[in-house]
Short mmCIF file of C-alpha atoms in Angstrom, two decimals:
data_model
loop_
_atom_site.label_atom_id
_atom_site.label_comp_id
_atom_site.label_asym_id
_atom_site.label_seq_id
_atom_site.Cartn_x
_atom_site.Cartn_y
_atom_site.Cartn_z
CA UNK A 1 52.75 88.96 113.94
CA UNK A 2 49.73 87.94 112.34
CA UNK A 3 47.90 90.45 115.17
CA UNK A 4 50.14 93.12 114.63
CA UNK A 5 50.26 93.05 110.44
CA UNK A 6 46.53 92.92 110.37
CA UNK A 7 45.33 95.22 112.78
CA UNK A 8 47.56 97.72 113.03
CA UNK A 9 47.21 100.66 109.93
CA UNK A 10 51.06 100.42 108.78
CA UNK A 11 50.50 96.68 108.41
CA UNK A 12 47.23 97.12 106.11
CA UNK A 13 49.21 99.44 104.09
CA UNK A 14 51.88 96.85 103.84
CA UNK A 15 49.60 94.37 102.80
CA UNK A 16 48.04 96.59 100.38
CA UNK A 17 51.56 97.84 99.04
CA UNK A 18 52.94 93.99 98.48
CA UNK A 19 49.41 92.59 96.91
CA UNK A 20 49.77 95.92 94.61
CA UNK A 21 53.25 94.78 93.35
CA UNK A 22 52.01 91.19 93.08
CA UNK A 23 49.54 92.27 90.80
CA UNK A 24 51.53 94.93 88.89
CA UNK A 25 53.90 92.16 88.30
CA UNK A 26 51.19 89.98 86.89
CA UNK A 27 50.07 93.10 84.61
CA UNK A 28 53.49 93.36 82.67
CA UNK A 29 53.50 89.79 82.06
CA UNK A 30 49.87 89.78 81.22
CA UNK A 31 50.49 92.90 78.84
CA UNK A 32 53.63 91.44 77.07
CA UNK A 33 51.84 88.42 76.62
CA UNK A 34 48.65 90.04 74.83
CA UNK A 35 51.19 91.64 72.55
CA UNK A 36 51.60 88.22 70.92
CA UNK A 37 48.77 88.47 68.97
CA UNK A 38 50.82 90.85 66.67
CA UNK A 39 52.32 87.73 65.52
CA UNK A 40 49.69 85.70 64.24
CA UNK A 41 47.12 83.22 65.72
CA UNK A 42 49.75 80.46 65.53
CA UNK A 43 51.71 82.51 68.04
CA UNK A 44 49.24 83.68 70.35
CA UNK A 45 46.92 80.45 70.75
CA UNK A 46 50.26 78.44 71.03
CA UNK A 47 51.31 80.95 73.68
CA UNK A 48 47.59 80.40 75.47
CA UNK A 49 48.20 77.06 75.46
CA UNK A 50 51.43 76.89 76.81
CA UNK A 51 50.16 78.76 80.19
CA UNK A 52 48.21 75.75 80.26
CA UNK A 53 51.16 73.12 79.93
CA UNK A 54 54.00 75.56 81.56
CA UNK A 55 55.38 73.77 84.84
CA UNK A 56 54.94 70.40 83.02
CA UNK A 57 56.24 67.67 84.05
CA UNK A 58 56.63 68.79 87.42
CA UNK A 59 53.18 69.67 87.88
CA UNK A 60 50.12 68.41 86.02
CA UNK A 61 48.35 70.49 83.31
CA UNK A 62 46.92 73.80 84.31
CA UNK A 63 48.22 73.26 87.72
CA UNK A 64 50.76 76.30 87.37
CA UNK A 65 48.00 78.31 85.91
CA UNK A 66 45.48 77.50 88.96
CA UNK A 67 48.48 78.20 91.20
CA UNK A 68 49.14 81.94 89.87
CA UNK A 69 45.01 82.21 89.48
CA UNK A 70 44.61 81.28 93.26
CA UNK A 71 47.81 83.86 94.30
CA UNK A 72 45.85 86.40 92.09
CA UNK A 73 42.62 86.05 93.96
CA UNK A 74 44.05 86.16 97.01
CA UNK A 75 46.01 89.35 96.15
CA UNK A 76 42.76 91.05 94.66
CA UNK A 77 41.02 90.10 97.96
CA UNK A 78 43.16 91.11 100.39
CA UNK A 79 44.05 94.09 98.40
CA UNK A 80 40.65 95.21 98.34
CA UNK A 81 39.74 94.29 102.04
CA UNK A 82 42.36 96.52 103.25
CA UNK A 83 41.60 99.39 101.14
CA UNK A 84 38.02 99.18 102.27
CA UNK A 85 39.10 99.16 105.99
CA UNK A 86 41.32 101.46 105.78
CA UNK A 87 39.20 104.14 103.81
CA UNK A 88 36.50 103.73 106.89
CA UNK A 89 39.38 104.58 109.37
CA UNK A 90 40.59 107.48 107.42
CA UNK A 91 36.80 108.85 107.28
CA UNK A 92 36.65 108.08 111.08
CA UNK A 93 39.93 109.96 111.85
CA UNK A 94 38.19 113.12 110.38
CA UNK A 95 34.40 113.22 111.01
CA UNK A 96 34.39 117.16 110.90
CA UNK A 97 35.72 118.27 107.63
CA UNK A 98 38.08 121.45 107.04
CA UNK A 99 35.74 124.89 105.64
CA UNK A 100 38.56 125.77 103.67
CA UNK A 101 39.00 123.22 100.88
CA UNK A 102 42.08 122.99 99.54
CA UNK A 103 42.41 120.63 96.34
CA UNK A 104 46.01 119.26 96.33
CA UNK A 105 46.22 115.88 95.43
CA UNK A 106 46.35 114.68 91.64
CA UNK A 107 43.75 113.20 89.68
CA UNK A 108 44.93 109.70 90.02
CA UNK A 109 45.48 110.17 93.88
CA UNK A 110 41.69 111.35 94.03
CA UNK A 111 40.48 108.70 91.58
CA UNK A 112 42.43 105.73 93.72
CA UNK A 113 39.06 104.46 95.63
CA UNK A 114 36.72 104.70 92.31
CA UNK A 115 39.33 103.60 89.95
CA UNK A 116 39.94 100.51 92.12
CA UNK A 117 36.05 99.92 92.49
CA UNK A 118 36.02 99.95 88.41
CA UNK A 119 39.20 97.94 88.16
CA UNK A 120 37.22 95.20 90.18
CA UNK A 121 33.98 95.25 87.93
CA UNK A 122 36.11 95.06 84.97
CA UNK A 123 38.29 92.10 85.86
CA UNK A 124 34.62 90.04 86.65
CA UNK A 125 33.61 91.08 83.25
CA UNK A 126 37.12 90.63 81.57
CA UNK A 127 37.01 86.81 83.29
CA UNK A 128 33.19 86.01 82.20
CA UNK A 129 34.19 87.61 78.40
CA UNK A 130 37.56 86.08 77.93
CA UNK A 131 38.04 82.99 80.11
CA UNK A 132 35.01 81.14 80.74
CA UNK A 133 33.24 83.04 77.67
CA UNK A 134 30.11 83.18 79.85
CA UNK A 135 29.01 87.05 78.27
CA UNK A 136 30.79 86.45 75.14
CA UNK A 137 28.70 85.90 72.13
CA UNK A 138 30.74 83.55 70.09
CA UNK A 139 33.35 81.70 72.66
CA UNK A 140 35.11 79.16 71.51
CA UNK A 141 37.48 77.20 74.11
CA UNK A 142 41.14 76.69 72.81
CA UNK A 143 40.77 79.89 70.35
CA UNK A 144 41.95 83.05 72.03
CA UNK A 145 42.96 84.75 68.98
CA UNK A 146 39.33 84.56 67.60
CA UNK A 147 37.75 85.34 70.85
CA UNK A 148 40.03 88.36 71.30
CA UNK A 149 38.86 89.61 67.76
CA UNK A 150 35.12 89.27 68.46
CA UNK A 151 35.00 91.11 71.65
CA UNK A 152 37.26 94.17 70.23
CA UNK A 153 34.78 93.97 67.24
CA UNK A 154 31.92 95.30 69.41
CA UNK A 155 31.99 99.18 70.48
CA UNK A 156 30.58 98.22 73.88
CA UNK A 157 33.80 95.81 74.38
CA UNK A 158 36.36 98.49 72.94
CA UNK A 159 34.73 100.97 75.47
CA UNK A 160 34.77 99.09 78.49
CA UNK A 161 38.10 97.97 77.94
CA UNK A 162 39.56 101.05 77.28
CA UNK A 163 37.94 102.82 80.13
CA UNK A 164 39.37 100.34 82.58
CA UNK A 165 42.59 100.32 80.91
CA UNK A 166 42.95 104.07 81.65
CA UNK A 167 41.53 103.41 85.02
CA UNK A 168 44.54 100.99 85.70
CA UNK A 169 46.88 103.41 84.36
CA UNK A 170 45.74 106.23 86.67
CA UNK A 171 45.50 103.58 89.57
CA UNK A 172 49.09 102.26 89.02
CA UNK A 173 50.67 105.54 88.47
CA UNK A 174 49.86 106.73 92.01
CA UNK A 175 49.65 102.89 93.62
CA UNK A 176 53.29 102.49 92.39
CA UNK A 177 54.85 105.46 94.33
CA UNK A 178 52.52 104.72 97.38
CA UNK A 179 53.86 101.28 97.84
CA UNK A 180 57.18 102.50 97.87
CA UNK A 181 56.31 105.31 100.45
CA UNK A 182 54.57 102.72 102.39
CA UNK A 183 57.61 100.10 102.17
CA UNK A 184 59.86 102.99 103.11
CA UNK A 185 61.81 102.78 99.99
CA UNK A 186 60.98 106.38 98.83
CA UNK A 187 62.89 109.53 100.53
CA UNK A 188 63.55 113.04 99.22
CA UNK A 189 66.25 112.39 96.66
CA UNK A 190 64.35 109.00 95.51
CA UNK A 191 61.40 110.48 95.02
CA UNK A 192 61.78 111.83 91.75
CA UNK A 193 63.32 108.35 90.61
CA UNK A 194 60.14 106.43 92.06
CA UNK A 195 57.67 109.29 90.35
CA UNK A 196 59.35 108.70 86.92
CA UNK A 197 59.23 104.73 87.27
CA UNK A 198 55.66 105.20 88.26
CA UNK A 199 54.63 107.68 84.98
CA UNK A 200 56.62 105.23 82.57
CA UNK A 201 55.41 102.02 84.08
CA UNK A 202 51.89 103.34 84.18
CA UNK A 203 52.16 104.48 80.30
CA UNK A 204 53.67 101.49 79.14
CA UNK A 205 51.10 99.27 80.51
CA UNK A 206 48.33 101.59 79.47
CA UNK A 207 49.72 101.45 75.52
CA UNK A 208 50.42 98.11 75.79
CA UNK A 209 47.10 97.04 76.69
CA UNK A 210 45.39 99.52 74.63
CA UNK A 211 47.43 98.67 71.68
CA UNK A 212 45.31 95.57 71.20
CA UNK A 213 42.25 96.65 70.76
CA UNK A 214 43.19 99.56 68.71
CA UNK A 215 44.74 97.03 66.14
CA UNK A 216 41.57 94.77 65.83
CA UNK A 217 39.66 98.32 65.23
CA UNK A 218 42.20 99.77 62.57
CA UNK A 219 42.40 96.03 61.07
CA UNK A 220 46.37 95.56 62.02
CA UNK A 221 44.96 92.53 63.90
CA UNK A 222 42.44 90.61 62.03
CA UNK B 1 46.51 146.61 106.42
CA UNK B 2 42.75 145.66 106.76
CA UNK B 3 41.70 142.21 106.88
CA UNK B 4 38.60 139.90 107.01
CA UNK B 5 39.11 136.98 109.46
CA UNK B 6 36.72 133.82 109.22
CA UNK B 7 37.36 132.11 112.51
CA UNK B 8 36.06 128.93 113.97
CA UNK B 9 34.35 129.34 117.21
CA UNK B 10 32.95 127.09 119.54
CA UNK B 11 32.06 127.10 122.80
CA UNK B 12 33.10 123.71 124.40
CA UNK B 13 33.44 120.20 123.17
CA UNK B 14 29.83 119.86 123.17
CA UNK B 15 28.24 122.61 121.52
CA UNK B 16 28.78 122.52 117.47
CA UNK B 17 30.81 125.73 116.17
CA UNK B 18 30.78 127.76 113.12
CA UNK B 19 33.10 130.23 111.27
CA UNK B 20 32.47 133.68 112.56
CA UNK B 21 33.60 136.94 110.40
CA UNK B 22 35.66 140.00 112.06
CA UNK B 23 37.22 142.71 110.57
CA UNK B 24 40.80 143.83 111.94
CA UNK B 25 42.09 147.13 110.65
CA UNK B 26 45.76 148.79 111.30
CA UNK B 27 47.79 145.51 111.40
CA UNK B 28 51.47 145.78 110.49
CA UNK B 29 53.36 143.66 108.20
CA UNK B 30 55.99 143.16 111.05
CA UNK B 31 53.35 141.23 113.53
CA UNK B 32 53.13 137.74 113.81
CA UNK B 33 50.19 135.96 113.06
CA UNK B 34 49.82 135.28 116.75
CA UNK B 35 49.96 139.13 117.43
CA UNK B 36 47.59 139.71 114.78
CA UNK B 37 45.22 137.53 116.63
CA UNK B 38 46.04 139.21 119.95
CA UNK B 39 44.98 142.45 118.21
CA UNK B 40 41.60 140.64 117.50
CA UNK B 41 41.34 139.83 121.26
CA UNK B 42 42.05 142.99 122.62
CA UNK B 43 39.33 144.32 120.08
CA UNK B 44 36.57 141.72 121.05
CA UNK B 45 37.59 142.07 125.13
CA UNK B 46 37.15 146.03 124.93
CA UNK B 47 33.78 145.51 122.73
CA UNK B 48 32.59 143.09 125.56
CA UNK B 49 33.34 139.94 123.46
CA UNK B 50 34.70 136.58 124.42
CA UNK B 51 38.06 136.59 123.22
CA UNK B 52 39.20 133.82 120.23
CA UNK B 53 41.06 130.64 122.41
CA UNK B 54 44.01 129.39 120.92
CA UNK B 55 47.33 127.81 122.03
CA UNK B 56 50.60 129.71 122.41
CA UNK B 57 53.49 129.25 124.68
CA UNK B 58 57.24 130.34 123.31
CA UNK B 59 56.52 132.13 120.12
CA UNK B 60 59.70 131.58 118.78
CA UNK B 61 58.99 128.30 116.86
CA UNK B 62 60.36 125.43 119.36
CA UNK B 63 57.66 124.27 122.00
CA UNK B 64 54.78 122.97 119.07
CA UNK B 65 52.10 124.40 121.43
CA UNK B 66 50.86 126.96 118.80
CA UNK B 67 48.68 125.34 115.98
CA UNK B 68 46.11 126.65 113.56
CA UNK B 69 44.89 125.79 110.11
CA UNK B 70 45.25 128.79 108.14
CA UNK B 71 43.68 128.88 104.57
CA UNK B 72 43.77 125.36 104.55
CA UNK B 73 47.28 124.56 105.59
CA UNK B 74 48.46 123.87 109.02
CA UNK B 75 50.86 126.48 110.45
CA UNK B 76 49.72 128.52 107.22
CA UNK B 77 51.37 129.65 104.09
CA UNK B 78 55.29 129.60 104.94
CA UNK B 79 57.16 126.63 106.15
CA UNK B 80 57.22 127.69 109.64
CA UNK B 81 55.33 127.44 112.97
CA UNK B 82 51.95 129.41 113.25
CA UNK B 83 54.07 131.83 115.57
CA UNK B 84 56.55 132.39 113.45
CA UNK B 85 54.47 133.09 110.72
CA UNK B 86 54.27 136.79 110.07
CA UNK B 87 51.77 138.94 108.64
CA UNK B 88 54.11 140.22 105.46
CA UNK B 89 52.78 136.77 103.87
CA UNK B 90 49.63 137.87 103.34
CA UNK B 91 48.13 141.22 101.29
CA UNK B 92 45.73 144.53 102.31
CA UNK B 93 42.31 143.41 102.08
CA UNK B 94 42.69 139.28 102.13
CA UNK B 95 40.28 137.22 103.54
CA UNK B 96 41.86 134.21 105.94
CA UNK B 97 40.20 131.29 107.55
CA UNK B 98 41.34 130.14 110.55
CA UNK B 99 40.21 126.69 111.83
CA UNK B 100 41.57 124.02 114.55
CA UNK B 101 43.51 120.75 113.72
CA UNK B 102 40.44 118.65 112.78
CA UNK B 103 40.97 114.86 113.76
CA UNK B 104 38.81 112.44 115.99
CA UNK B 105 42.35 112.09 117.84
CA UNK B 106 42.63 116.00 118.79
CA UNK B 107 38.82 117.16 119.89
CA UNK B 108 38.11 120.81 119.97
CA UNK B 109 38.25 121.98 123.70
CA UNK B 110 37.26 125.73 123.14
CA UNK B 111 37.25 127.63 119.69
CA UNK B 112 40.88 126.85 118.15
CA UNK B 113 42.28 124.90 121.18
CA UNK B 114 42.15 121.21 120.71
CA UNK B 115 43.18 118.16 123.24
CA UNK B 116 46.28 117.10 121.97
CA UNK B 117 46.79 114.54 124.87
CA UNK B 118 46.92 111.62 122.29
CA UNK B 119 50.29 112.60 121.57
CA UNK B 120 51.14 112.01 125.09
CA UNK B 121 49.49 108.52 124.97
CA UNK B 122 51.86 107.37 122.05
CA UNK B 123 54.73 108.74 124.08
CA UNK B 124 53.62 106.90 126.95
CA UNK B 125 53.60 103.78 125.00
CA UNK B 126 57.41 103.91 124.43
CA UNK B 127 58.54 107.22 123.21
CA UNK B 128 60.93 107.15 125.97
CA UNK B 129 64.21 105.52 127.37
CA UNK B 130 63.80 103.74 130.88
CA UNK B 131 67.70 104.39 131.93
CA UNK B 132 68.28 107.37 134.47
CA UNK B 133 70.17 109.85 132.82
CA UNK B 134 71.03 112.17 135.29
CA UNK B 135 72.29 115.59 134.01
CA UNK B 136 73.13 116.18 130.63
CA UNK B 137 76.14 114.03 129.76
CA UNK B 138 78.98 115.49 127.94
CA UNK B 139 78.64 115.46 124.35
CA UNK B 140 81.48 112.77 123.78
CA UNK B 141 80.59 110.50 126.82
CA UNK B 142 79.01 108.29 124.76
CA UNK B 143 79.98 108.18 120.84
CA UNK B 144 77.74 108.00 118.21
CA UNK B 145 78.47 107.28 114.52
CA UNK B 146 78.01 110.71 112.66
CA UNK B 147 75.52 109.14 109.90
CA UNK B 148 73.56 107.79 113.18
CA UNK B 149 73.68 111.13 114.61
CA UNK B 150 72.30 112.78 111.88
CA UNK B 151 69.41 110.46 111.41
CA UNK B 152 68.41 110.60 114.89
CA UNK B 153 68.38 114.22 114.96
CA UNK B 154 66.95 114.80 111.68
CA UNK B 155 63.75 112.98 113.42
CA UNK B 156 64.50 114.57 116.94
CA UNK B 157 63.40 118.01 114.99
CA UNK B 158 59.57 116.88 115.31
CA UNK B 159 58.27 119.22 118.10
CA UNK B 160 55.16 117.22 118.22
CA UNK B 161 52.85 120.33 117.47
CA UNK B 162 50.32 117.84 115.45
CA UNK B 163 50.08 119.51 112.17
CA UNK B 164 51.14 116.12 110.50
CA UNK B 165 48.09 114.83 112.05
CA UNK B 166 46.07 117.91 110.82
CA UNK B 167 47.67 118.14 107.27
CA UNK B 168 47.47 114.31 106.50
CA UNK B 169 43.97 113.57 104.49
CA UNK B 170 43.82 110.69 106.61
CA UNK B 171 44.22 112.47 109.87
CA UNK B 172 47.09 109.91 110.69
CA UNK B 173 50.03 110.41 113.06
CA UNK B 174 52.36 108.39 111.37
CA UNK B 175 54.97 111.09 110.95
CA UNK B 176 54.85 111.96 114.60
CA UNK B 177 55.04 108.57 115.69
CA UNK B 178 58.03 107.32 113.08
CA UNK B 179 60.15 110.56 113.92
CA UNK B 180 59.95 109.60 117.64
CA UNK B 181 60.87 105.57 116.78
CA UNK B 182 63.30 106.67 114.40
CA UNK B 183 65.20 109.29 116.88
CA UNK B 184 65.15 106.69 119.85
CA UNK B 185 65.98 103.54 118.07
CA UNK B 186 68.87 104.55 116.40
CA UNK B 187 70.93 106.12 119.17
CA UNK B 188 72.50 104.15 122.03
CA UNK B 189 70.65 105.39 124.49
CA UNK B 190 67.21 104.40 122.91
CA UNK B 191 68.62 101.04 121.06
CA UNK B 192 68.29 98.64 123.86
CA UNK B 193 64.31 99.43 123.98
CA UNK B 194 63.82 99.07 120.53
CA UNK B 195 62.46 95.60 120.45
CA UNK B 196 59.90 96.47 122.86
CA UNK B 197 59.13 100.21 121.79
CA UNK B 198 58.61 98.87 117.88
CA UNK B 199 58.14 96.05 116.05
CA UNK B 200 59.22 95.62 112.27
CA UNK B 201 58.84 93.01 110.07
CA UNK B 202 61.61 94.26 107.98
CA UNK B 203 65.27 92.83 108.99
CA UNK B 204 67.83 95.64 110.73
CA UNK B 205 69.77 95.75 108.17
CA UNK B 206 67.27 96.97 105.54
CA UNK B 207 67.03 100.32 107.09
CA UNK B 208 70.84 101.18 106.66
CA UNK B 209 70.68 99.69 103.04
CA UNK B 210 68.24 101.43 102.37
CA UNK B 211 69.81 104.65 103.72
CA UNK B 212 73.16 103.83 102.01
CA UNK B 213 71.45 103.24 98.38
CA UNK B 214 71.13 106.19 95.82
#
């Protein structure tokens, strides 16, 4: 089974679809959690602390959080490795290109590969900025509300974040529909529902995530 | 009508090919695309040039022999095969780009002719039933539920021309393969070998559940 799943193209595509949906589920939870910033530092910092105590007393402190982190790293790695290997196969499958070029795919479709690379680089920066604080100028562990405000008080913090969120929106818009196709959920009649759902998810996530830096920039959150 | 054709010419698999430009005149709108190419080839032969090699057989849209990527579209601008495409789909003075299927699975043999034996190898790996079938049985000899028959027929419409591979940005034969798998697996004649023909990590009920869902 492992051989069939990992070696075959459909298997790798299934892995990409499932890991993509896992990450998409996480993004929805992450976005909803971020919105707590509009309820003030008490709510937001309290929520961040709860993320470390969730699962207690069955699990020890931070265990649930680490389980989520390990799961997400596995999803990112599997998604990225499958994407790389599938892209290599795609390029090998058509060594001689058509002379008559016809642009047929949407912008979101054409930017899946570069968008994915941008997102991977962003995740590294995002963790170094707001989880470990390595690249943060005035990081204070346990005070995420203040850390977020500090990040979005710099121009580059806003630019990096907003560019990455827009890339995420495009990636989700095409990726969600693609995952449905790969898993065999799509058909001619369901296509419209799936595309609407993909657009909706992409729009809600993009607006939800961007609302935080915009709120800090406009002084709504300070 | 008068047309400018840009055709892929390639002497053999080893020689690199290139697009060659030809002018054709007096093309009737009622001609099929292949008849238009026949006209070009007659002119080339009379001029002492090598005619353009292209695949064709039944010329009535059922055999899957004809191919050609016309202006970037497999089988051209209409939703049909190249042999059923007529020159009325083009306008006088048009320039038409004609290329072979391009995929490493379909190496060019000559000009517009490609080797599609990779499809035969897919069929050999399970696209058949082992039971001796004899002459065609009566249609009602083996009862097939109507939804299954419709599902199977939809997939049996694939004539194995290779356009899916030619059109896919990834040069993938998934549509061909899945058409064969779905066609055979759902019918009582093909179902006994479904486990050796294909392997799925989805339980069998999911297909029916998905088919029944709105």
